[in-house]
Amino acid sequence: MRCVVFGATGYLGGRLVPKLVEAGHEVRCVARDPGKLADVPWRDRVEVVAGDVGDPASVRAAVDGQEVVYYLVHSLHKRDFVDLDRRAARTVADAAARAGRIVYLGGIAPADQDLSPHLSSRREVGEILLRSGAPTLVLNAAVVIGSGSASFEMLRYLTERLPAMVTPRWVHNRVQPIAVRDVLHYLTHAATVPRQVSGTFDIGGPDVLTYLEMMRRYAVVAGLPRRVVVPVPLLTPWLSAQWVNLVTPVPRGIAVPLIESLVHEVVAADDAIAEHIADPAGGRTHYERAIELALARVRDADVPTRWSDAGAAAPSDPLPTDPDWSGGSVYVDLRERRTRADPARLWAVIESIGGEHGWYSFPLAWSVRGWVDRLVGGAGLRRGRRDPRRLHTGEALDWWRVERLDRPTLLRLRAEMRLPGRAWLELSATPAEGGGATYRQRAVFEPRGLAGHLYWKAIAPFHDIVFGGMARNITGTAERTP
């Protein structure tokens, strides 16, 4: 099938496109700025065209010759999103009237209730597309669980950063979350649903939970202490949104409409979609498993995709096109220095780090941290290293573990000390233009809960002494080595 995707740079669009390609479809991606798709792994397997849902001419050109139109666009971050989305939906509906199929992802909305502006707009867009004259599938979902989903990021940040919180009564409302992998399953298979099928269908995961249960189960999966939640009747959705804006990096323009929508119970009305699209192989993903996938940033003993250069390996992974505030908190201390030493001498110093050679900065601080680690049951610095010059992948190095070794360019260490989070230290040596070498040092910390954030902020004032000193002394030692 020839498929055109409006919203290919968005959260779901960026994950749907490679799924459509894998399914054998020809895919055209529409983006206001095609340059945003320049670095995605699947760029050379699709057609990318410039287009704006507010420009009828560009929409007609994008839809021309296509059999399936995926409409995954919204303007939630803009103040007048209701009007913008209404006009954009009409433009796409007019252009797609002769297409074989329109597929739209909306939001589950309870019937016969005064809806929030967000859910009301989602319902209106679906109705506009259904009136287009083309067979249309409107798939409605509640909270989508996956790194990068605005609803999930709000849940993640609230739960991780607040061990105790005062919340409005809506935390007892029921929600039917769905894993992003399952959403993509339904969207992908919607392309081949027979033309005579047209209408609105709810999609959801196998679990129905209150928002309070979702936060507490997230805490269990993330290894956090039980969250203390005290619901009170005085917090309006607007006040709740201000609190979310203060505590999390989710923009206020997105947090407010999402919070307002939580006053409704969002549970699938039925499972009629199963008559046209079978469940994913192995069944729909349970909530805890969806959380595990969303938090599984380390794959194949490699760095988290949140800060690696690789493309996402799974729908639950972050993508380069995701907003900066998604993907959870990751703190990075990055140092880079040019040295006169050639790369081989610099690498020799890097690979000999630790053990009897020490860590090249503030020995007392490293010793004290090692003693503290041993007192709380950690490894401390007592493990040393097996060979003073050469390392091997997987071996212990003081309180680190060699996670990756690309001799003679890259050494990545994973911390095994007792920490309120996960940490890595990466050291690399590359030839510099004009001679010498470039030394690059990156310390990465993924905090776990409020304690993790406080830990990083507490040690941040010493980073220049510890990490800065390490960078200066490693390059200096390489220059002095004969």
Coordinates of C-alpha atoms in Angstrom, one line a residue:
M1 CA 0.0 0.0 0.0
R2 CA 1.1 3.6 -0.6
C3 CA 0.8 5.4 2.7
V4 CA 1.3 9.1 3.6
V5 CA 2.0 10.0 7.2
F6 CA 1.2 13.5 8.5
G7 CA 3.1 14.0 11.7
A8 CA 6.1 11.9 10.8
T9 CA 8.3 14.0 13.1
G10 CA 5.9 13.5 16.1
Y11 CA 6.0 10.9 18.8
L12 CA 3.8 8.3 17.2
G13 CA 4.6 9.2 13.6
G14 CA 8.3 8.8 14.0
R15 CA 7.7 5.3 15.4
L16 CA 5.0 4.3 12.9
V17 CA 6.9 5.0 9.8
P18 CA 9.6 2.2 10.2
K19 CA 6.8 -0.2 11.1
L20 CA 4.9 0.6 7.9
V21 CA 8.2 0.1 5.9
E22 CA 8.8 -3.3 7.6
A23 CA 5.3 -4.3 6.7
G24 CA 6.1 -3.7 3.0
H25 CA 4.3 -0.4 2.4
E26 CA 5.6 2.5 0.4
V27 CA 5.7 5.5 2.8
R28 CA 5.6 9.2 2.1
C29 CA 6.4 11.4 5.2
V30 CA 5.1 14.9 5.4
A31 CA 6.9 17.5 7.6
R32 CA 7.0 21.2 7.8
D33 CA 10.8 20.9 8.1
P34 CA 12.0 17.9 6.2
G35 CA 15.5 18.5 7.8
K36 CA 14.2 17.1 11.1
L37 CA 14.1 13.6 9.4
A38 CA 17.6 13.9 8.0
D39 CA 19.2 11.7 10.7
V40 CA 16.5 9.0 11.3
P41 CA 17.7 5.5 10.5
W42 CA 15.0 4.9 7.9
R43 CA 15.4 8.1 5.9
D44 CA 16.7 6.4 2.7
R45 CA 13.7 4.0 2.7
V46 CA 10.9 6.6 2.5
E47 CA 9.9 9.6 0.5
V48 CA 10.0 12.9 2.5
V49 CA 8.1 15.9 1.3
A50 CA 7.5 19.4 2.7
G51 CA 4.0 20.1 3.8
D52 CA 1.9 21.9 6.3
V53 CA -1.6 20.8 7.4
G54 CA -2.5 24.5 7.4
D55 CA -1.6 24.8 3.7
P56 CA -4.3 23.2 1.5
A57 CA -2.1 23.1 -1.6
S58 CA 0.8 21.2 0.1
V59 CA -1.7 18.8 1.7
R60 CA -3.3 18.0 -1.7
A61 CA 0.1 17.4 -3.2
A62 CA 1.1 15.1 -0.3
V63 CA -2.1 13.1 -0.5
D64 CA -2.0 12.8 -4.3
G65 CA -1.6 9.1 -5.4
Q66 CA -1.7 7.7 -1.9
E67 CA -4.0 4.9 -0.7
V68 CA -3.8 5.4 3.0
V69 CA -3.6 8.7 4.9
Y70 CA -2.3 8.6 8.4
Y71 CA -3.3 11.8 10.3
L72 CA -1.2 12.0 13.5
V73 CA -1.0 15.7 14.0
H74 CA -2.2 17.9 16.9
S75 CA -1.4 21.4 18.1
L76 CA -1.8 20.7 21.8
H77 CA 1.2 23.0 22.7
K78 CA -0.5 26.0 21.2
R79 CA -3.0 28.2 23.0
D80 CA -5.6 28.1 20.2
F81 CA -5.1 24.3 19.5
V82 CA -8.8 23.7 19.2
D83 CA -9.3 26.0 16.2
L84 CA -6.0 25.0 14.6
D85 CA -6.8 21.3 14.8
R86 CA -10.3 21.9 13.5
R87 CA -9.1 23.8 10.4
A88 CA -6.2 21.3 9.8
A89 CA -8.6 18.3 10.0
R90 CA -11.0 19.9 7.5
T91 CA -8.1 20.6 5.1
V92 CA -6.9 17.0 5.3
A93 CA -10.4 15.6 5.1
D94 CA -11.1 17.5 1.9
A95 CA -7.8 16.4 0.3
A96 CA -8.2 12.8 1.4
A97 CA -11.8 12.4 0.2
R98 CA -10.7 10.2 -2.7
A99 CA -8.1 8.2 -0.8
G100 CA -8.6 4.6 0.0
R101 CA -8.4 5.0 3.8
I102 CA -7.9 7.6 6.5
V103 CA -6.4 6.5 9.8
Y104 CA -6.5 8.8 12.8
L105 CA -5.5 8.3 16.5
G106 CA -7.7 10.2 18.9
G107 CA -8.4 9.9 22.6
I108 CA -10.9 7.8 24.5
A109 CA -13.7 10.1 25.7
P110 CA -16.7 9.1 27.8
A111 CA -20.1 9.6 26.2
D112 CA -22.6 12.2 27.4
Q113 CA -20.2 14.2 29.4
D114 CA -18.8 17.8 29.2
L115 CA -15.4 17.0 27.9
S116 CA -12.1 18.8 28.5
P117 CA -11.0 21.0 25.5
H118 CA -8.3 18.4 24.7
L119 CA -10.7 15.4 24.5
S120 CA -13.4 17.4 22.9
S121 CA -11.0 18.5 20.2
R122 CA -9.8 15.0 19.6
R123 CA -13.4 13.8 19.2
E124 CA -14.2 16.7 16.8
V125 CA -11.2 15.9 14.6
G126 CA -12.3 12.3 14.4
E127 CA -15.8 13.3 13.4
I128 CA -14.5 15.7 10.7
L129 CA -12.4 12.9 9.2
L130 CA -15.3 10.5 9.3
R131 CA -17.4 12.9 7.2
S132 CA -14.7 13.1 4.6
G133 CA -16.3 10.5 2.3
A134 CA -13.2 8.2 2.5
P135 CA -13.3 5.1 4.7
T136 CA -12.0 6.2 8.0
L137 CA -10.7 4.4 11.1
V138 CA -10.6 6.5 14.2
L139 CA -8.6 4.7 16.9
N140 CA -9.0 6.1 20.3
A141 CA -6.5 5.5 23.1
A142 CA -6.1 6.7 26.6
V143 CA -2.6 7.1 28.2
V144 CA 0.1 5.8 25.9
I145 CA 3.0 4.2 27.8
G146 CA 6.4 4.8 26.2
S147 CA 9.4 7.0 26.5
G148 CA 8.5 10.3 24.8
S149 CA 4.8 10.1 25.2
A150 CA 3.7 13.3 27.0
S151 CA 1.2 11.5 29.2
F152 CA 3.9 8.9 30.2
E153 CA 6.6 11.6 30.8
M154 CA 4.3 13.4 33.1
L155 CA 3.6 10.2 35.1
R156 CA 7.3 9.4 35.1
Y157 CA 8.5 12.7 36.4
L158 CA 5.8 13.1 39.0
T159 CA 6.5 9.6 40.4
E160 CA 10.3 9.8 40.3
R161 CA 10.7 13.3 41.7
L162 CA 8.0 13.3 44.4
P163 CA 8.2 10.6 47.2
A164 CA 5.2 12.2 48.7
M165 CA 2.5 14.4 47.0
V166 CA -0.8 16.0 47.5
T167 CA -3.1 15.3 44.6
P168 CA -6.6 16.1 43.5
R169 CA -9.4 13.6 43.6
W170 CA -9.0 12.6 40.0
V171 CA -6.2 10.2 40.9
H172 CA -8.9 7.7 41.8
N173 CA -10.4 7.9 38.2
R174 CA -9.9 4.8 36.1
V175 CA -7.6 4.8 33.2
Q176 CA -6.9 2.1 30.6
P177 CA -3.3 2.6 29.5
I178 CA -1.8 1.1 26.4
A179 CA 1.8 0.3 25.4
V180 CA 3.1 2.2 22.5
R181 CA 4.1 -1.1 20.8
D182 CA 0.4 -2.0 20.9
V183 CA -0.7 1.3 19.5
L184 CA 1.7 0.9 16.6
H185 CA 0.3 -2.6 16.0
Y186 CA -3.2 -1.3 15.5
L187 CA -2.1 1.6 13.4
T188 CA 0.0 -0.5 11.1
H189 CA -2.7 -3.1 10.6
A190 CA -5.3 -0.4 10.0
A191 CA -3.8 0.1 6.5
T192 CA -5.1 -3.3 5.3
V193 CA -8.6 -3.3 7.0
P194 CA -11.2 -3.7 4.3
R195 CA -12.6 -0.5 2.8
Q196 CA -16.1 -1.1 3.9
V197 CA -15.0 -0.8 7.6
S198 CA -15.3 2.7 8.8
G199 CA -15.9 4.1 12.2
T200 CA -14.6 4.8 15.7
F201 CA -12.9 2.1 17.8
D202 CA -11.4 2.3 21.2
I203 CA -8.0 0.6 21.8
G204 CA -6.5 -0.2 25.2
G205 CA -4.2 -2.4 27.1
P206 CA -5.4 -5.4 29.2
D207 CA -5.3 -3.4 32.6
V208 CA -7.7 -0.9 33.9
L209 CA -6.1 1.1 36.8
T210 CA -6.6 4.3 38.7
Y211 CA -4.0 7.0 38.1
L212 CA -2.9 6.4 41.7
E213 CA -2.3 2.8 41.0
M214 CA -0.4 3.7 37.8
M215 CA 2.0 5.9 39.9
R216 CA 2.5 3.3 42.6
R217 CA 3.1 0.4 40.1
Y218 CA 5.5 2.6 38.2
A219 CA 7.4 3.1 41.4
V220 CA 7.6 -0.6 42.0
V221 CA 9.0 -1.3 38.4
A222 CA 11.4 1.6 38.7
G223 CA 12.7 0.4 42.0
L224 CA 11.5 3.4 44.0
P225 CA 10.1 3.4 47.5
R226 CA 6.3 3.4 47.9
R227 CA 4.9 6.8 47.0
V228 CA 2.8 8.5 49.6
V229 CA -0.2 10.1 47.9
V230 CA -2.8 12.2 49.7
P231 CA -5.8 13.2 47.6
V232 CA -7.5 16.5 48.5
P233 CA -10.7 18.1 47.0
L234 CA -9.2 21.6 46.7
L235 CA -6.8 21.1 43.8
T236 CA -8.5 22.1 40.6
P237 CA -7.1 20.8 37.3
W238 CA -5.6 24.2 36.6
L239 CA -3.8 24.3 39.9
S240 CA -2.7 20.7 39.3
A241 CA -1.2 21.7 36.0
Q242 CA 0.8 24.5 37.6
W243 CA 2.2 22.0 40.0
V244 CA 3.1 19.6 37.2
N245 CA 4.8 22.5 35.3
L246 CA 6.8 23.4 38.5
V247 CA 8.0 19.8 39.2
T248 CA 8.4 18.4 35.7
P249 CA 10.0 19.6 32.5
V250 CA 6.7 18.9 30.6
P251 CA 5.7 22.3 29.1
R252 CA 2.8 24.0 30.7
G253 CA 1.0 24.3 27.3
I254 CA 0.9 20.5 27.2
A255 CA 0.5 19.7 30.9
V256 CA -2.7 21.9 31.3
P257 CA -4.9 20.1 28.7
L258 CA -3.6 16.7 29.7
I259 CA -4.4 17.3 33.4
E260 CA -7.8 18.7 32.5
S261 CA -8.5 15.5 30.6
L262 CA -7.8 13.4 33.7
V263 CA -11.0 14.5 35.4
H264 CA -12.6 11.9 33.1
E265 CA -12.4 8.2 33.4
V266 CA -10.9 7.0 30.1
V267 CA -11.7 3.3 29.6
A268 CA -12.5 1.5 26.3
A269 CA -16.2 1.2 25.7
D270 CA -15.8 -2.2 24.1
D271 CA -13.3 -4.4 22.2
A272 CA -15.0 -4.1 18.8
I273 CA -11.6 -3.5 17.2
A274 CA -10.8 -7.2 17.6
E275 CA -13.3 -8.0 14.8
H276 CA -11.0 -6.2 12.3
I277 CA -7.5 -6.3 13.9
A278 CA -6.3 -9.2 15.9
D279 CA -4.4 -8.7 19.1
P280 CA -0.6 -8.5 18.9
A281 CA 1.3 -11.8 18.9
G282 CA 1.5 -12.9 22.6
G283 CA -1.4 -10.6 23.6
R284 CA -1.7 -7.0 24.5
T285 CA 1.1 -5.7 26.8
H286 CA 0.4 -5.5 30.5
Y287 CA 1.0 -2.2 32.3
E288 CA 4.1 -3.3 34.2
R289 CA 5.7 -4.7 31.1
A290 CA 5.0 -1.5 29.2
I291 CA 6.8 0.4 32.0
E292 CA 9.7 -2.0 31.9
L293 CA 10.1 -1.4 28.2
A294 CA 9.8 2.3 28.5
L295 CA 12.6 2.3 31.2
A296 CA 14.9 -0.2 29.4
R297 CA 17.4 2.3 28.2
V298 CA 20.4 -0.1 28.2
R299 CA 20.3 -2.7 25.5
D300 CA 23.0 -5.2 24.5
A301 CA 25.4 -3.8 27.2
D302 CA 25.4 -0.5 25.4
V303 CA 24.8 3.1 26.5
P304 CA 21.3 4.4 27.0
T305 CA 19.7 5.4 23.7
R306 CA 18.7 8.7 25.5
W307 CA 22.3 9.9 25.0
S308 CA 23.8 7.6 22.5
D309 CA 24.2 8.3 18.8
A310 CA 22.3 5.2 17.6
G311 CA 18.7 5.2 16.4
A312 CA 16.0 3.7 18.6
A313 CA 15.9 -0.1 18.6
A314 CA 12.3 -0.4 19.7
P315 CA 9.1 1.7 19.9
S316 CA 9.7 2.3 23.6
D317 CA 13.1 3.8 23.0
P318 CA 13.6 7.6 22.7
L319 CA 14.0 9.0 19.1
P320 CA 16.1 12.0 17.9
T321 CA 12.9 13.7 17.0
D322 CA 11.4 13.5 20.5
P323 CA 11.3 16.7 22.5
D324 CA 14.1 17.5 24.8
W325 CA 12.0 17.1 27.9
S326 CA 11.2 13.5 27.2
G327 CA 13.2 10.4 28.0
G328 CA 13.6 10.9 31.7
S329 CA 16.4 12.8 33.5
V330 CA 20.0 12.1 32.5
Y331 CA 22.8 14.2 33.9
V332 CA 26.0 14.5 31.9
D333 CA 29.4 16.0 32.7
L334 CA 31.3 16.3 29.4
R335 CA 35.0 17.3 29.2
E336 CA 37.2 17.5 26.0
R337 CA 40.8 18.4 25.7
R338 CA 43.4 18.6 22.9
T339 CA 46.8 17.1 23.7
R340 CA 50.2 17.0 22.0
A341 CA 50.5 13.3 22.8
D342 CA 49.8 10.9 20.0
P343 CA 46.6 8.8 20.2
A344 CA 48.5 5.6 21.1
R345 CA 50.2 7.2 24.2
L346 CA 46.9 8.8 25.3
W347 CA 45.1 5.4 25.0
A348 CA 47.8 3.7 27.0
V349 CA 47.1 6.1 29.9
I350 CA 43.3 5.6 29.5
E351 CA 43.6 1.8 29.6
S352 CA 45.8 1.8 32.6
I353 CA 43.4 3.9 34.7
G354 CA 42.4 2.7 38.2
G355 CA 44.1 0.1 40.5
E356 CA 47.6 1.1 41.4
H357 CA 47.6 4.0 38.9
G358 CA 44.6 5.7 40.6
W359 CA 42.0 8.0 38.9
Y360 CA 44.3 11.0 38.1
S361 CA 42.5 13.5 40.3
F362 CA 42.0 14.3 44.0
P363 CA 43.1 10.9 45.4
L364 CA 41.7 11.7 48.9
A365 CA 38.2 12.3 47.4
W366 CA 38.3 9.0 45.6
S367 CA 39.5 7.2 48.7
V368 CA 36.8 8.7 50.9
R369 CA 34.1 7.8 48.4
G370 CA 35.5 4.2 48.3
W371 CA 35.4 4.0 52.1
V372 CA 31.8 5.3 52.2
D373 CA 30.8 2.8 49.5
R374 CA 32.3 -0.1 51.6
L375 CA 30.5 1.1 54.7
V376 CA 27.1 0.8 52.9
G377 CA 27.9 -2.6 51.5
G378 CA 29.4 -1.6 48.2
A379 CA 32.7 -2.8 46.5
G380 CA 34.7 0.3 47.2
L381 CA 38.1 0.5 45.7
R382 CA 39.3 -2.8 47.0
R383 CA 38.8 -4.8 43.8
G384 CA 41.6 -3.1 41.9
R385 CA 42.4 -4.5 38.5
R386 CA 43.9 -7.8 37.2
D387 CA 46.4 -6.4 34.8
P388 CA 48.1 -3.0 35.3
R389 CA 48.1 -2.2 31.5
R390 CA 45.3 -4.1 29.7
L391 CA 41.6 -4.4 30.4
H392 CA 39.0 -6.8 29.1
T393 CA 35.3 -6.4 28.6
G394 CA 33.3 -7.5 31.6
E395 CA 36.1 -7.3 34.2
A396 CA 35.9 -5.4 37.5
L397 CA 37.9 -2.2 37.8
D398 CA 37.7 -0.9 41.4
W399 CA 34.0 0.0 41.8
W400 CA 33.5 0.0 38.0
R401 CA 32.7 -2.7 35.5
V402 CA 34.2 -2.6 31.9
E403 CA 31.1 -2.4 29.9
R404 CA 32.6 -1.7 26.5
L405 CA 36.2 -1.7 25.2
D406 CA 37.0 -0.6 21.7
R407 CA 40.8 -0.6 21.7
P408 CA 42.4 1.9 21.0
T409 CA 39.6 4.5 21.0
L410 CA 36.9 3.9 23.6
L411 CA 36.5 2.7 27.2
R412 CA 33.1 2.7 28.9
L413 CA 32.8 1.8 32.5
R414 CA 29.5 1.1 34.4
A415 CA 29.4 2.0 38.1
E416 CA 28.9 -0.8 40.6
M417 CA 29.1 1.5 43.7
R418 CA 26.0 2.1 45.8
L419 CA 24.2 5.0 44.1
P420 CA 20.6 6.3 44.0
G421 CA 20.7 5.7 40.2
R422 CA 23.0 4.4 37.5
A423 CA 26.2 5.9 36.3
W424 CA 28.7 5.5 33.5
L425 CA 32.2 6.9 32.8
E426 CA 33.3 7.0 29.2
L427 CA 36.9 7.9 28.1
S428 CA 38.0 8.1 24.5
A429 CA 41.0 9.0 22.4
T430 CA 40.9 10.1 18.7
P431 CA 43.5 11.5 16.3
A432 CA 43.3 15.3 16.1
E433 CA 43.6 17.3 12.9
G434 CA 47.2 18.5 12.5
G435 CA 48.6 16.0 14.9
G436 CA 48.2 15.0 18.6
A437 CA 45.0 13.6 19.9
T438 CA 41.6 14.7 21.3
Y439 CA 40.6 13.3 24.7
R440 CA 36.9 13.1 25.5
Q441 CA 35.5 12.3 28.9
R442 CA 31.8 11.8 29.7
A443 CA 30.2 11.0 33.0
V444 CA 26.6 10.1 32.8
F445 CA 24.1 9.7 35.7
E446 CA 20.5 8.4 35.6
P447 CA 18.9 9.4 38.9
R448 CA 16.5 7.1 40.7
G449 CA 13.9 9.1 42.5
L450 CA 14.3 12.3 44.4
A451 CA 17.4 11.0 46.2
G452 CA 19.2 10.6 42.8
H453 CA 18.5 14.2 41.8
L454 CA 19.7 15.5 45.2
Y455 CA 22.8 13.3 45.0
W456 CA 23.9 14.7 41.7
K457 CA 23.2 18.3 42.8
A458 CA 25.2 17.7 46.0
I459 CA 28.3 16.5 44.2
A460 CA 28.0 18.9 41.2
P461 CA 30.2 21.6 42.9
F462 CA 33.1 19.1 43.1
H463 CA 32.9 18.1 39.4
D464 CA 35.5 20.5 38.2
I465 CA 38.0 19.2 40.8
V466 CA 37.2 15.5 40.2
F467 CA 36.3 15.3 36.5
G468 CA 38.2 18.4 35.4
G469 CA 41.3 17.3 37.2
M470 CA 41.0 13.8 35.7
A471 CA 40.9 15.3 32.2
R472 CA 43.8 17.6 32.8
N473 CA 46.0 14.9 34.5
I474 CA 45.3 12.1 32.0
T475 CA 46.3 14.3 29.0
G476 CA 49.2 15.7 31.0
T477 CA 50.5 12.2 31.8
A478 CA 50.1 11.2 28.2
E479 CA 52.3 14.2 27.1
R480 CA 55.0 13.3 29.7
T481 CA 55.0 9.6 28.8
P482 CA 58.1 8.8 26.6

